[in-house]
PDB file of C-alpha atoms in Angstrom:
ATOM      1  CA  MET D   1      24.249  47.759 196.294  1.00 86.00           C
ATOM      2  CA  PRO D   2      26.438  45.179 198.368  1.00 92.00           C
ATOM      3  CA  SER D   3      25.561  41.907 199.260  1.00 94.00           C
ATOM      4  CA  TRP D   4      27.078  41.946 202.701  1.00 95.00           C
ATOM      5  CA  ASN D   5      27.389  44.904 204.988  1.00 94.00           C
ATOM      6  CA  PRO D   6      29.436  44.129 207.437  1.00 96.00           C
ATOM      7  CA  HIS D   7      29.309  45.560 211.088  1.00 93.00           C
ATOM      8  CA  PRO D   8      30.779  48.963 211.404  1.00 91.00           C
ATOM      9  CA  ASP D   9      32.761  47.723 214.326  1.00 93.00           C
ATOM     10  CA  SER D  10      34.448  45.204 212.539  1.00 93.00           C
ATOM     11  CA  GLY D  11      36.793  47.177 210.522  1.00 95.00           C
ATOM     12  CA  ILE D  12      35.769  45.468 207.292  1.00 98.00           C
ATOM     13  CA  THR D  13      34.281  47.654 204.277  1.00 97.00           C
ATOM     14  CA  VAL D  14      32.864  46.872 200.984  1.00 98.00           C
ATOM     15  CA  GLN D  15      34.476  48.637 198.138  1.00 98.00           C
ATOM     16  CA  TRP D  16      33.758  48.702 194.546  1.00 98.00           C
ATOM     17  CA  ILE D  17      37.375  47.958 192.477  1.00 98.00           C
ATOM     18  CA  GLU D  18      37.548  48.342 188.464  1.00 98.00           C
ATOM     19  CA  ALA D  19      39.962  45.345 187.245  1.00 98.00           C
ATOM     20  CA  ASN D  20      40.247  43.915 183.992  1.00 98.00           C
ATOM     21  CA  GLY D  21      37.417  45.736 182.587  1.00 98.00           C
ATOM     22  CA  GLN D  22      35.253  44.371 185.220  1.00 98.00           C
ATOM     23  CA  THR D  23      33.786  45.842 188.405  1.00 98.00           C
ATOM     24  CA  PHE D  24      34.476  44.157 191.866  1.00 98.00           C
ATOM     25  CA  GLU D  25      32.393  44.125 195.039  1.00 98.00           C
ATOM     26  CA  VAL D  26      35.241  43.871 197.064  1.00 98.00           C
ATOM     27  CA  ALA D  27      35.261  43.429 201.320  1.00 98.00           C
ATOM     28  CA  GLN D  28      38.435  44.887 202.353  1.00 98.00           C
ATOM     29  CA  ALA D  29      40.169  45.009 205.741  1.00 98.00           C
ATOM     30  CA  GLY D  30      43.601  46.068 206.714  1.00 98.00           C
ATOM     31  CA  GLU D  31      46.572  47.993 205.406  1.00 96.00           C
ATOM     32  CA  GLY D  32      50.317  47.502 204.672  1.00 95.00           C
ATOM     33  CA  ASN D  33      51.884  45.990 201.762  1.00 96.00           C
ATOM     34  CA  LYS D  34      50.966  42.500 202.243  1.00 98.00           C
ATOM     35  CA  LEU D  35      48.030  41.309 200.699  1.00 98.00           C
ATOM     36  CA  ALA D  36      46.170  38.243 201.484  1.00 98.00           C
ATOM     37  CA  LEU D  37      43.678  37.705 198.497  1.00 99.00           C
ATOM     38  CA  CYS D  38      40.633  35.411 199.606  1.00 99.00           C
ATOM     39  CA  LEU D  39      39.057  33.823 196.530  1.00 99.00           C
ATOM     40  CA  HIS D  40      35.209  32.164 197.117  1.00 98.00           C
ATOM     41  CA  GLY D  41      33.521  29.358 195.654  1.00 98.00           C
ATOM     42  CA  PHE D  42      30.371  28.170 194.447  1.00 98.00           C
ATOM     43  CA  PRO D  43      27.591  29.368 195.677  1.00 98.00           C
ATOM     44  CA  GLU D  44      29.390  31.780 197.746  1.00 98.00           C
ATOM     45  CA  LEU D  45      30.688  35.249 198.069  1.00 98.00           C
ATOM     46  CA  HIS D  46      33.251  37.403 199.674  1.00 98.00           C
ATOM     47  CA  TYR D  47      30.771  36.810 203.065  1.00 98.00           C
ATOM     48  CA  SER D  48      32.255  33.449 203.175  1.00 98.00           C
ATOM     49  CA  TRP D  49      35.689  34.633 204.736  1.00 98.00           C
ATOM     50  CA  ARG D  50      34.046  36.533 207.475  1.00 98.00           C
ATOM     51  CA  PHE D  51      35.448  34.417 210.145  1.00 98.00           C
ATOM     52  CA  GLN D  52      39.089  34.541 208.254  1.00 98.00           C
ATOM     53  CA  ILE D  53      39.390  38.383 207.722  1.00 98.00           C
ATOM     54  CA  PRO D  54      39.863  39.554 211.230  1.00 98.00           C
ATOM     55  CA  LEU D  55      42.770  36.862 211.654  1.00 98.00           C
ATOM     56  CA  LEU D  56      44.496  37.850 208.775  1.00 98.00           C
ATOM     57  CA  VAL D  57      44.317  41.332 209.821  1.00 98.00           C
ATOM     58  CA  GLU D  58      45.850  40.697 213.190  1.00 97.00           C
ATOM     59  CA  GLN D  59      48.404  38.710 210.991  1.00 97.00           C
ATOM     60  CA  GLY D  60      49.498  41.977 209.693  1.00 97.00           C
ATOM     61  CA  TYR D  61      47.770  41.289 206.081  1.00 98.00           C
ATOM     62  CA  GLN D  62      45.703  43.906 204.075  1.00 98.00           C
ATOM     63  CA  VAL D  63      42.918  41.824 203.119  1.00 98.00           C
ATOM     64  CA  TRP D  64      40.663  41.508 200.044  1.00 98.00           C
ATOM     65  CA  ALA D  65      37.617  39.254 199.537  1.00 98.00           C
ATOM     66  CA  PRO D  66      36.441  40.149 196.088  1.00 98.00           C
ATOM     67  CA  ASN D  67      32.745  38.840 194.994  1.00 98.00           C
ATOM     68  CA  MET D  68      34.273  37.083 191.869  1.00 98.00           C
ATOM     69  CA  ARG D  69      32.816  37.970 188.233  1.00 98.00           C
ATOM     70  CA  GLY D  70      29.306  37.196 188.120  1.00 98.00           C
ATOM     71  CA  TYR D  71      28.601  37.088 191.721  1.00 98.00           C
ATOM     72  CA  GLY D  72      26.860  39.882 193.945  1.00 97.00           C
ATOM     73  CA  GLY D  73      27.360  43.075 192.729  1.00 97.00           C
ATOM     74  CA  SER D  74      30.271  42.663 190.468  1.00 98.00           C
ATOM     75  CA  SER D  75      29.958  42.381 186.859  1.00 98.00           C
ATOM     76  CA  LYS D  76      28.224  39.444 185.166  1.00 98.00           C
ATOM     77  CA  PRO D  77      29.550  39.445 181.444  1.00 98.00           C
ATOM     78  CA  PRO D  78      27.271  37.277 179.145  1.00 97.00           C
ATOM     79  CA  THR D  79      28.749  34.371 177.517  1.00 98.00           C
ATOM     80  CA  VAL D  80      29.752  31.099 178.807  1.00 98.00           C
ATOM     81  CA  ARG D  81      33.601  32.001 177.628  1.00 98.00           C
ATOM     82  CA  ASP D  82      33.719  34.902 179.774  1.00 98.00           C
ATOM     83  CA  TYR D  83      33.716  32.692 182.748  1.00 98.00           C
ATOM     84  CA  ALA D  84      36.847  30.390 181.423  1.00 98.00           C
ATOM     85  CA  LEU D  85      39.994  30.317 183.663  1.00 98.00           C
ATOM     86  CA  ASP D  86      42.176  32.496 181.445  1.00 98.00           C
ATOM     87  CA  HIS D  87      39.664  35.371 182.382  1.00 98.00           C
ATOM     88  CA  LEU D  88      39.233  34.302 185.726  1.00 98.00           C
ATOM     89  CA  CYS D  89      43.108  34.260 186.013  1.00 98.00           C
ATOM     90  CA  ALA D  90      43.456  38.101 184.417  1.00 98.00           C
ATOM     91  CA  ASP D  91      40.906  38.837 187.140  1.00 98.00           C
ATOM     92  CA  VAL D  92      43.137  37.667 189.744  1.00 98.00           C
ATOM     93  CA  ALA D  93      46.029  39.423 188.384  1.00 98.00           C
ATOM     94  CA  ALA D  94      44.054  42.660 187.688  1.00 98.00           C
ATOM     95  CA  LEU D  95      42.947  42.663 191.335  1.00 98.00           C
ATOM     96  CA  ILE D  96      46.596  42.061 192.661  1.00 98.00           C
ATOM     97  CA  ASP D  97      47.920  45.026 190.525  1.00 98.00           C
ATOM     98  CA  ALA D  98      45.045  47.039 191.988  1.00 98.00           C
ATOM     99  CA  SER D  99      45.790  46.576 195.561  1.00 98.00           C
ATOM    100  CA  GLY D 100      49.720  47.796 195.073  1.00 96.00           C
ATOM    101  CA  ALA D 101      50.979  45.030 197.126  1.00 97.00           C
ATOM    102  CA  ASP D 102      54.359  43.853 197.025  1.00 96.00           C
ATOM    103  CA  GLU D 103      53.705  40.970 198.717  1.00 98.00           C
ATOM    104  CA  VAL D 104      50.516  38.343 197.975  1.00 98.00           C
ATOM    105  CA  THR D 105      49.143  35.289 199.490  1.00 98.00           C
ATOM    106  CA  LEU D 106      46.451  33.482 197.831  1.00 98.00           C
ATOM    107  CA  ILE D 107      43.689  31.875 199.975  1.00 99.00           C
ATOM    108  CA  ALA D 108      41.052  29.902 198.015  1.00 98.00           C
ATOM    109  CA  HIS D 109      38.067  27.480 198.328  1.00 98.00           C
ATOM    110  CA  ASP D 110      36.352  25.489 196.009  1.00 98.00           C
ATOM    111  CA  TRP D 111      35.882  27.731 192.591  1.00 98.00           C
ATOM    112  CA  GLY D 112      38.062  30.070 194.070  1.00 98.00           C
ATOM    113  CA  ALA D 113      40.738  27.458 194.422  1.00 98.00           C
ATOM    114  CA  ILE D 114      40.604  26.263 190.923  1.00 98.00           C
ATOM    115  CA  VAL D 115      41.455  29.625 189.824  1.00 98.00           C
ATOM    116  CA  ALA D 116      44.237  30.025 192.384  1.00 98.00           C
ATOM    117  CA  TRP D 117      45.557  26.553 191.267  1.00 98.00           C
ATOM    118  CA  ALA D 118      45.555  27.543 187.639  1.00 97.00           C
ATOM    119  CA  PHE D 119      46.915  31.276 188.933  1.00 98.00           C
ATOM    120  CA  ALA D 120      50.033  29.760 190.867  1.00 98.00           C
ATOM    121  CA  ILE D 121      50.722  26.989 188.084  1.00 97.00           C
ATOM    122  CA  GLN D 122      51.320  29.567 185.210  1.00 96.00           C
ATOM    123  CA  LYS D 123      52.965  32.150 187.801  1.00 96.00           C
ATOM    124  CA  ILE D 124      50.787  35.173 186.217  1.00 96.00           C
ATOM    125  CA  ARG D 125      52.078  36.937 189.314  1.00 98.00           C
ATOM    126  CA  PRO D 126      54.572  36.534 191.944  1.00 97.00           C
ATOM    127  CA  LEU D 127      52.835  34.471 195.196  1.00 98.00           C
ATOM    128  CA  LYS D 128      54.849  34.574 198.678  1.00 98.00           C
ATOM    129  CA  ARG D 129      52.300  31.530 199.648  1.00 98.00           C
ATOM    130  CA  LEU D 130      49.155  29.817 198.478  1.00 98.00           C
ATOM    131  CA  VAL D 131      46.191  28.214 200.425  1.00 98.00           C
ATOM    132  CA  ILE D 132      44.123  26.156 199.010  1.00 98.00           C
ATOM    133  CA  MET D 133      40.733  24.337 200.644  1.00 98.00           C
ATOM    134  CA  ASN D 134      38.923  21.451 199.416  1.00 98.00           C
ATOM    135  CA  VAL D 135      39.526  21.233 195.833  1.00 98.00           C
ATOM    136  CA  PRO D 136      42.499  19.686 194.123  1.00 98.00           C
ATOM    137  CA  HIS D 137      45.373  19.957 192.186  1.00 98.00           C
ATOM    138  CA  PRO D 138      44.239  20.098 188.735  1.00 96.00           C
ATOM    139  CA  MET D 139      46.487  17.137 187.520  1.00 96.00           C
ATOM    140  CA  VAL D 140      45.285  15.153 190.806  1.00 97.00           C
ATOM    141  CA  GLY D 141      41.185  16.025 189.610  1.00 96.00           C
ATOM    142  CA  ARG D 142      42.149  14.667 186.183  1.00 95.00           C
ATOM    143  CA  ARG D 143      43.386  11.341 187.780  1.00 96.00           C
ATOM    144  CA  GLU D 144      40.315  11.175 190.236  1.00 96.00           C
ATOM    145  CA  ILE D 145      37.286  12.016 187.536  1.00 95.00           C
ATOM    146  CA  ARG D 146      38.531   8.772 185.650  1.00 95.00           C
ATOM    147  CA  HIS D 147      37.376   6.805 188.679  1.00 96.00           C
ATOM    148  CA  TRP D 148      33.710   5.858 189.782  1.00 96.00           C
ATOM    149  CA  ARG D 149      34.551   7.232 193.042  1.00 96.00           C
ATOM    150  CA  GLN D 150      34.913  10.787 192.230  1.00 97.00           C
ATOM    151  CA  LEU D 151      32.994  10.872 188.798  1.00 95.00           C
ATOM    152  CA  ARG D 152      29.482   9.889 190.697  1.00 96.00           C
ATOM    153  CA  ARG D 153      30.372  12.876 193.246  1.00 96.00           C
ATOM    154  CA  SER D 154      30.487  15.124 190.299  1.00 96.00           C
ATOM    155  CA  TRP D 155      27.062  14.702 188.712  1.00 95.00           C
ATOM    156  CA  TYR D 156      26.329  18.250 188.973  1.00 95.00           C
ATOM    157  CA  ILE D 157      28.924  19.279 186.855  1.00 96.00           C
ATOM    158  CA  PHE D 158      27.473  17.576 183.863  1.00 95.00           C
ATOM    159  CA  PHE D 159      23.721  18.677 184.847  1.00 97.00           C
ATOM    160  CA  PHE D 160      25.341  21.761 184.425  1.00 97.00           C
ATOM    161  CA  GLN D 161      25.836  21.965 181.405  1.00 97.00           C
ATOM    162  CA  ILE D 162      22.324  22.084 180.069  1.00 97.00           C
ATOM    163  CA  PRO D 163      21.033  25.461 178.883  1.00 97.00           C
ATOM    164  CA  TRP D 164      18.747  27.211 181.182  1.00 97.00           C
ATOM    165  CA  LEU D 165      17.643  24.685 183.230  1.00 98.00           C
ATOM    166  CA  PRO D 166      19.880  24.399 186.211  1.00 97.00           C
ATOM    167  CA  GLU D 167      19.764  28.265 186.979  1.00 96.00           C
ATOM    168  CA  PHE D 168      15.696  28.041 186.943  1.00 96.00           C
ATOM    169  CA  LEU D 169      15.731  25.189 189.506  1.00 97.00           C
ATOM    170  CA  MET D 170      18.152  26.482 191.590  1.00 96.00           C
ATOM    171  CA  SER D 171      16.198  30.118 191.537  1.00 96.00           C
ATOM    172  CA  ARG D 172      13.153  28.821 192.957  1.00 95.00           C
ATOM    173  CA  GLY D 173      11.894  30.034 195.853  1.00 96.00           C
ATOM    174  CA  GLN D 174      13.932  32.859 196.260  1.00 95.00           C
ATOM    175  CA  GLY D 175      16.900  30.781 196.313  1.00 96.00           C
ATOM    176  CA  GLU D 176      16.096  28.256 198.640  1.00 97.00           C
ATOM    177  CA  PRO D 177      17.820  25.220 196.735  1.00 97.00           C
ATOM    178  CA  ILE D 178      21.051  27.471 197.143  1.00 97.00           C
ATOM    179  CA  LYS D 179      20.394  27.870 201.173  1.00 97.00           C
ATOM    180  CA  ARG D 180      20.264  23.922 200.869  1.00 96.00           C
ATOM    181  CA  ALA D 181      23.357  23.410 199.068  1.00 96.00           C
ATOM    182  CA  PHE D 182      24.964  24.611 202.471  1.00 97.00           C
ATOM    183  CA  SER D 183      22.973  23.185 204.671  1.00 94.00           C
ATOM    184  CA  ASN D 184      22.355  19.752 203.159  1.00 95.00           C
ATOM    185  CA  MET D 185      26.233  19.299 202.906  1.00 96.00           C
ATOM    186  CA  ALA D 186      27.118  20.687 206.361  1.00 97.00           C
ATOM    187  CA  CYS D 187      27.939  18.668 209.140  1.00 97.00           C
ATOM    188  CA  ASP D 188      27.915  21.013 211.750  1.00 97.00           C
ATOM    189  CA  GLN D 189      25.072  23.853 210.820  1.00 96.00           C
ATOM    190  CA  SER D 190      25.948  26.093 213.732  1.00 97.00           C
ATOM    191  CA  ASN D 191      27.201  29.058 211.135  1.00 97.00           C
ATOM    192  CA  PHE D 192      24.479  28.239 208.845  1.00 98.00           C
ATOM    193  CA  SER D 193      21.563  30.037 210.337  1.00 97.00           C
ATOM    194  CA  ASP D 194      18.885  31.219 208.028  1.00 96.00           C
ATOM    195  CA  ASP D 195      20.394  34.621 208.350  1.00 96.00           C
ATOM    196  CA  GLU D 196      23.656  33.896 207.586  1.00 97.00           C
ATOM    197  CA  LEU D 197      22.598  31.800 204.050  1.00 98.00           C
ATOM    198  CA  GLU D 198      20.286  34.590 203.047  1.00 97.00           C
ATOM    199  CA  HIS D 199      23.060  36.694 201.952  1.00 97.00           C
ATOM    200  CA  TYR D 200      23.907  33.533 199.265  1.00 98.00           C
ATOM    201  CA  ALA D 201      20.045  33.399 198.332  1.00 98.00           C
ATOM    202  CA  LYS D 202      19.621  36.797 197.685  1.00 97.00           C
ATOM    203  CA  ALA D 203      22.978  37.217 195.773  1.00 98.00           C
ATOM    204  CA  ALA D 204      22.310  34.220 193.618  1.00 97.00           C
ATOM    205  CA  THR D 205      18.896  35.499 192.734  1.00 97.00           C
ATOM    206  CA  ARG D 206      19.821  39.172 191.288  1.00 97.00           C
ATOM    207  CA  PRO D 207      19.741  39.356 187.576  1.00 96.00           C
ATOM    208  CA  GLY D 208      21.961  37.481 185.826  1.00 97.00           C
ATOM    209  CA  SER D 209      23.631  36.041 188.544  1.00 98.00           C
ATOM    210  CA  MET D 210      22.509  32.437 188.789  1.00 98.00           C
ATOM    211  CA  ARG D 211      23.442  31.964 185.072  1.00 98.00           C
ATOM    212  CA  ALA D 212      26.763  33.527 185.366  1.00 98.00           C
ATOM    213  CA  MET D 213      27.481  31.403 188.450  1.00 98.00           C
ATOM    214  CA  VAL D 214      26.553  27.952 186.176  1.00 98.00           C
ATOM    215  CA  ASN D 215      28.390  29.539 183.522  1.00 98.00           C
ATOM    216  CA  TYR D 216      31.810  28.871 185.384  1.00 98.00           C
ATOM    217  CA  TYR D 217      30.920  25.182 185.284  1.00 98.00           C
ATOM    218  CA  ARG D 218      29.951  25.231 181.585  1.00 98.00           C
ATOM    219  CA  ALA D 219      33.177  27.267 180.599  1.00 98.00           C
ATOM    220  CA  LEU D 220      35.252  24.648 182.662  1.00 97.00           C
ATOM    221  CA  LEU D 221      34.143  21.872 180.216  1.00 96.00           C
ATOM    222  CA  ARG D 222      33.593  24.019 176.981  1.00 96.00           C
ATOM    223  CA  HIS D 223      37.053  25.496 177.239  1.00 96.00           C
ATOM    224  CA  ARG D 224      38.990  23.325 179.380  1.00 90.00           C
ATOM    225  CA  ASN D 225      41.963  24.142 176.939  1.00 89.00           C
ATOM    226  CA  VAL D 226      42.653  27.904 177.382  1.00 93.00           C
ATOM    227  CA  ILE D 227      45.718  27.143 179.806  1.00 91.00           C
ATOM    228  CA  ASP D 228      48.479  24.999 180.179  1.00 89.00           C
ATOM    229  CA  ILE D 229      48.710  23.269 183.507  1.00 87.00           C
ATOM    230  CA  GLU D 230      50.822  20.088 182.814  1.00 83.00           C
ATOM    231  CA  ASN D 231      54.593  19.721 183.777  1.00 80.00           C
ATOM    232  CA  LYS D 232      54.484  22.895 185.614  1.00 90.00           C
ATOM    233  CA  PRO D 233      55.560  22.560 189.144  1.00 95.00           C
ATOM    234  CA  ILE D 234      54.317  24.859 191.685  1.00 97.00           C
ATOM    235  CA  THR D 235      57.450  25.958 194.097  1.00 97.00           C
ATOM    236  CA  ILE D 236      56.108  28.493 196.526  1.00 98.00           C
ATOM    237  CA  PRO D 237      54.938  27.079 200.166  1.00 98.00           C
ATOM    238  CA  THR D 238      51.320  25.785 199.542  1.00 98.00           C
ATOM    239  CA  LEU D 239      49.254  24.847 202.682  1.00 98.00           C
ATOM    240  CA  MET D 240      45.673  22.388 201.851  1.00 98.00           C
ATOM    241  CA  ILE D 241      43.179  22.135 204.600  1.00 98.00           C
ATOM    242  CA  TRP D 242      40.309  19.888 203.428  1.00 98.00           C
ATOM    243  CA  GLY D 243      37.254  18.669 205.358  1.00 98.00           C
ATOM    244  CA  GLU D 244      37.127  15.334 205.442  1.00 98.00           C
ATOM    245  CA  GLU D 245      33.452  14.706 205.039  1.00 98.00           C
ATOM    246  CA  ASP D 246      33.411  16.640 201.643  1.00 98.00           C
ATOM    247  CA  SER D 247      30.483  14.916 199.714  1.00 96.00           C
ATOM    248  CA  ALA D 248      31.476  16.717 196.184  1.00 96.00           C
ATOM    249  CA  LEU D 249      34.995  15.685 196.529  1.00 97.00           C
ATOM    250  CA  ASN D 250      36.394  12.211 197.575  1.00 97.00           C
ATOM    251  CA  ILE D 251      39.331  12.368 199.892  1.00 97.00           C
ATOM    252  CA  LYS D 252      41.742  10.756 197.727  1.00 97.00           C
ATOM    253  CA  CYS D 253      41.746  14.256 196.179  1.00 98.00           C
ATOM    254  CA  THR D 254      44.300  15.055 198.651  1.00 98.00           C
ATOM    255  CA  GLU D 255      46.948  12.287 197.878  1.00 97.00           C
ATOM    256  CA  GLY D 256      49.581  12.493 195.208  1.00 97.00           C
ATOM    257  CA  THR D 257      49.622  16.446 195.534  1.00 97.00           C
ATOM    258  CA  GLU D 258      53.316  16.484 196.637  1.00 96.00           C
ATOM    259  CA  GLN D 259      54.211  15.000 192.589  1.00 96.00           C
ATOM    260  CA  TRP D 260      52.756  18.835 191.963  1.00 96.00           C
ATOM    261  CA  VAL D 261      53.580  20.856 194.618  1.00 98.00           C
ATOM    262  CA  GLU D 262      57.225  21.026 195.893  1.00 95.00           C
ATOM    263  CA  ASN D 263      56.320  22.500 199.206  1.00 97.00           C
ATOM    264  CA  PHE D 264      53.385  20.551 200.531  1.00 98.00           C
ATOM    265  CA  THR D 265      51.531  20.782 203.776  1.00 98.00           C
ATOM    266  CA  LEU D 266      48.256  18.813 204.332  1.00 98.00           C
ATOM    267  CA  HIS D 267      45.534  19.192 206.945  1.00 98.00           C
ATOM    268  CA  ARG D 268      42.718  17.160 206.996  1.00 98.00           C
ATOM    269  CA  LEU D 269      39.648  17.887 209.312  1.00 98.00           C
ATOM    270  CA  PRO D 270      37.571  15.167 210.173  1.00 98.00           C
ATOM    271  CA  GLY D 271      34.100  15.243 210.918  1.00 98.00           C
ATOM    272  CA  VAL D 272      34.010  18.617 208.567  1.00 98.00           C
ATOM    273  CA  SER D 273      32.155  19.021 205.252  1.00 98.00           C
ATOM    274  CA  HIS D 274      33.463  21.005 202.038  1.00 98.00           C
ATOM    275  CA  TRP D 275      32.331  24.348 203.592  1.00 98.00           C
ATOM    276  CA  VAL D 276      35.541  24.013 205.755  1.00 98.00           C
ATOM    277  CA  GLN D 277      36.173  27.583 206.682  1.00 98.00           C
ATOM    278  CA  GLN D 278      32.861  28.775 207.658  1.00 98.00           C
ATOM    279  CA  GLU D 279      31.992  25.208 209.469  1.00 98.00           C
ATOM    280  CA  ALA D 280      35.148  25.002 211.235  1.00 98.00           C
ATOM    281  CA  PRO D 281      36.493  28.494 211.448  1.00 98.00           C
ATOM    282  CA  GLU D 282      38.095  28.150 215.017  1.00 98.00           C
ATOM    283  CA  LYS D 283      40.309  24.906 213.662  1.00 98.00           C
ATOM    284  CA  VAL D 284      41.084  26.660 210.204  1.00 98.00           C
ATOM    285  CA  ASN D 285      42.313  29.967 211.792  1.00 98.00           C
ATOM    286  CA  ALA D 286      44.528  27.763 213.996  1.00 98.00           C
ATOM    287  CA  ILE D 287      45.933  25.825 211.218  1.00 98.00           C
ATOM    288  CA  LEU D 288      46.488  29.553 208.954  1.00 98.00           C
ATOM    289  CA  GLN D 289      47.706  31.251 211.778  1.00 98.00           C
ATOM    290  CA  ASP D 290      50.420  28.714 212.708  1.00 98.00           C
ATOM    291  CA  TRP D 291      51.258  27.985 208.850  1.00 98.00           C
ATOM    292  CA  LEU D 292      51.612  31.652 208.239  1.00 96.00           C
ATOM    293  CA  ASP D 293      53.889  32.256 211.335  1.00 89.00           C
TER     294      ASP D 293
END
């Protein structure tokens, strides 16, 4: 059963795509040989891109927004190792191959952006452009985690290493803690109504979902050396959009990216939280439209 049923007039459909030995629930719209592949974060879904999909279609893209492995109706492999970055990057490569597109723009937020950075750094498949929202380049992230200004904000990563307890606590009350993850962090809650947040709560409380979602963080620490990211500059045009009121990532996470990304554009949005593309879709879409043009 899909975790999102788009309005029939939206032009968005939900399809089931087999790729890399997994089944992915993918929101699709548009057509053509230019693919915009949109990767969501924690604890999100393809639904997180509902405001950007129509714009990207207008820009001439075929848009795919998958529920990443472990999320919604997508496959939920059982082990922590299944959620390490090498497997997540292989998912992206397989989805690109399945699309048949000739040109790919990778657009990503939060955990999706962690995967997107790794994918672009390794040059697993050719990319035309890269768009990152509210996640630092991994080398900048390594620098920042050594400082208290970021370490104190990253407490939840270490909490998620505890067996079974994080998923138990976050699943209580039919996923109410998932809803609060959005509403407590958002500066403007206009796009986070209870009906909208119910998509995330229902998806996270499906059997096996919450454990899979937390396993991303467990794999991040336990299997952090599965890919090589050092001394590999990104040369494709790269856009970073950053909500300045991010309570999980400090603003210095935007600084120094130019050392690792040759063609880099940064847009900071004051008064906007971590959930940047949902909280400020008009601003984000205007930046996207201008930059993609």
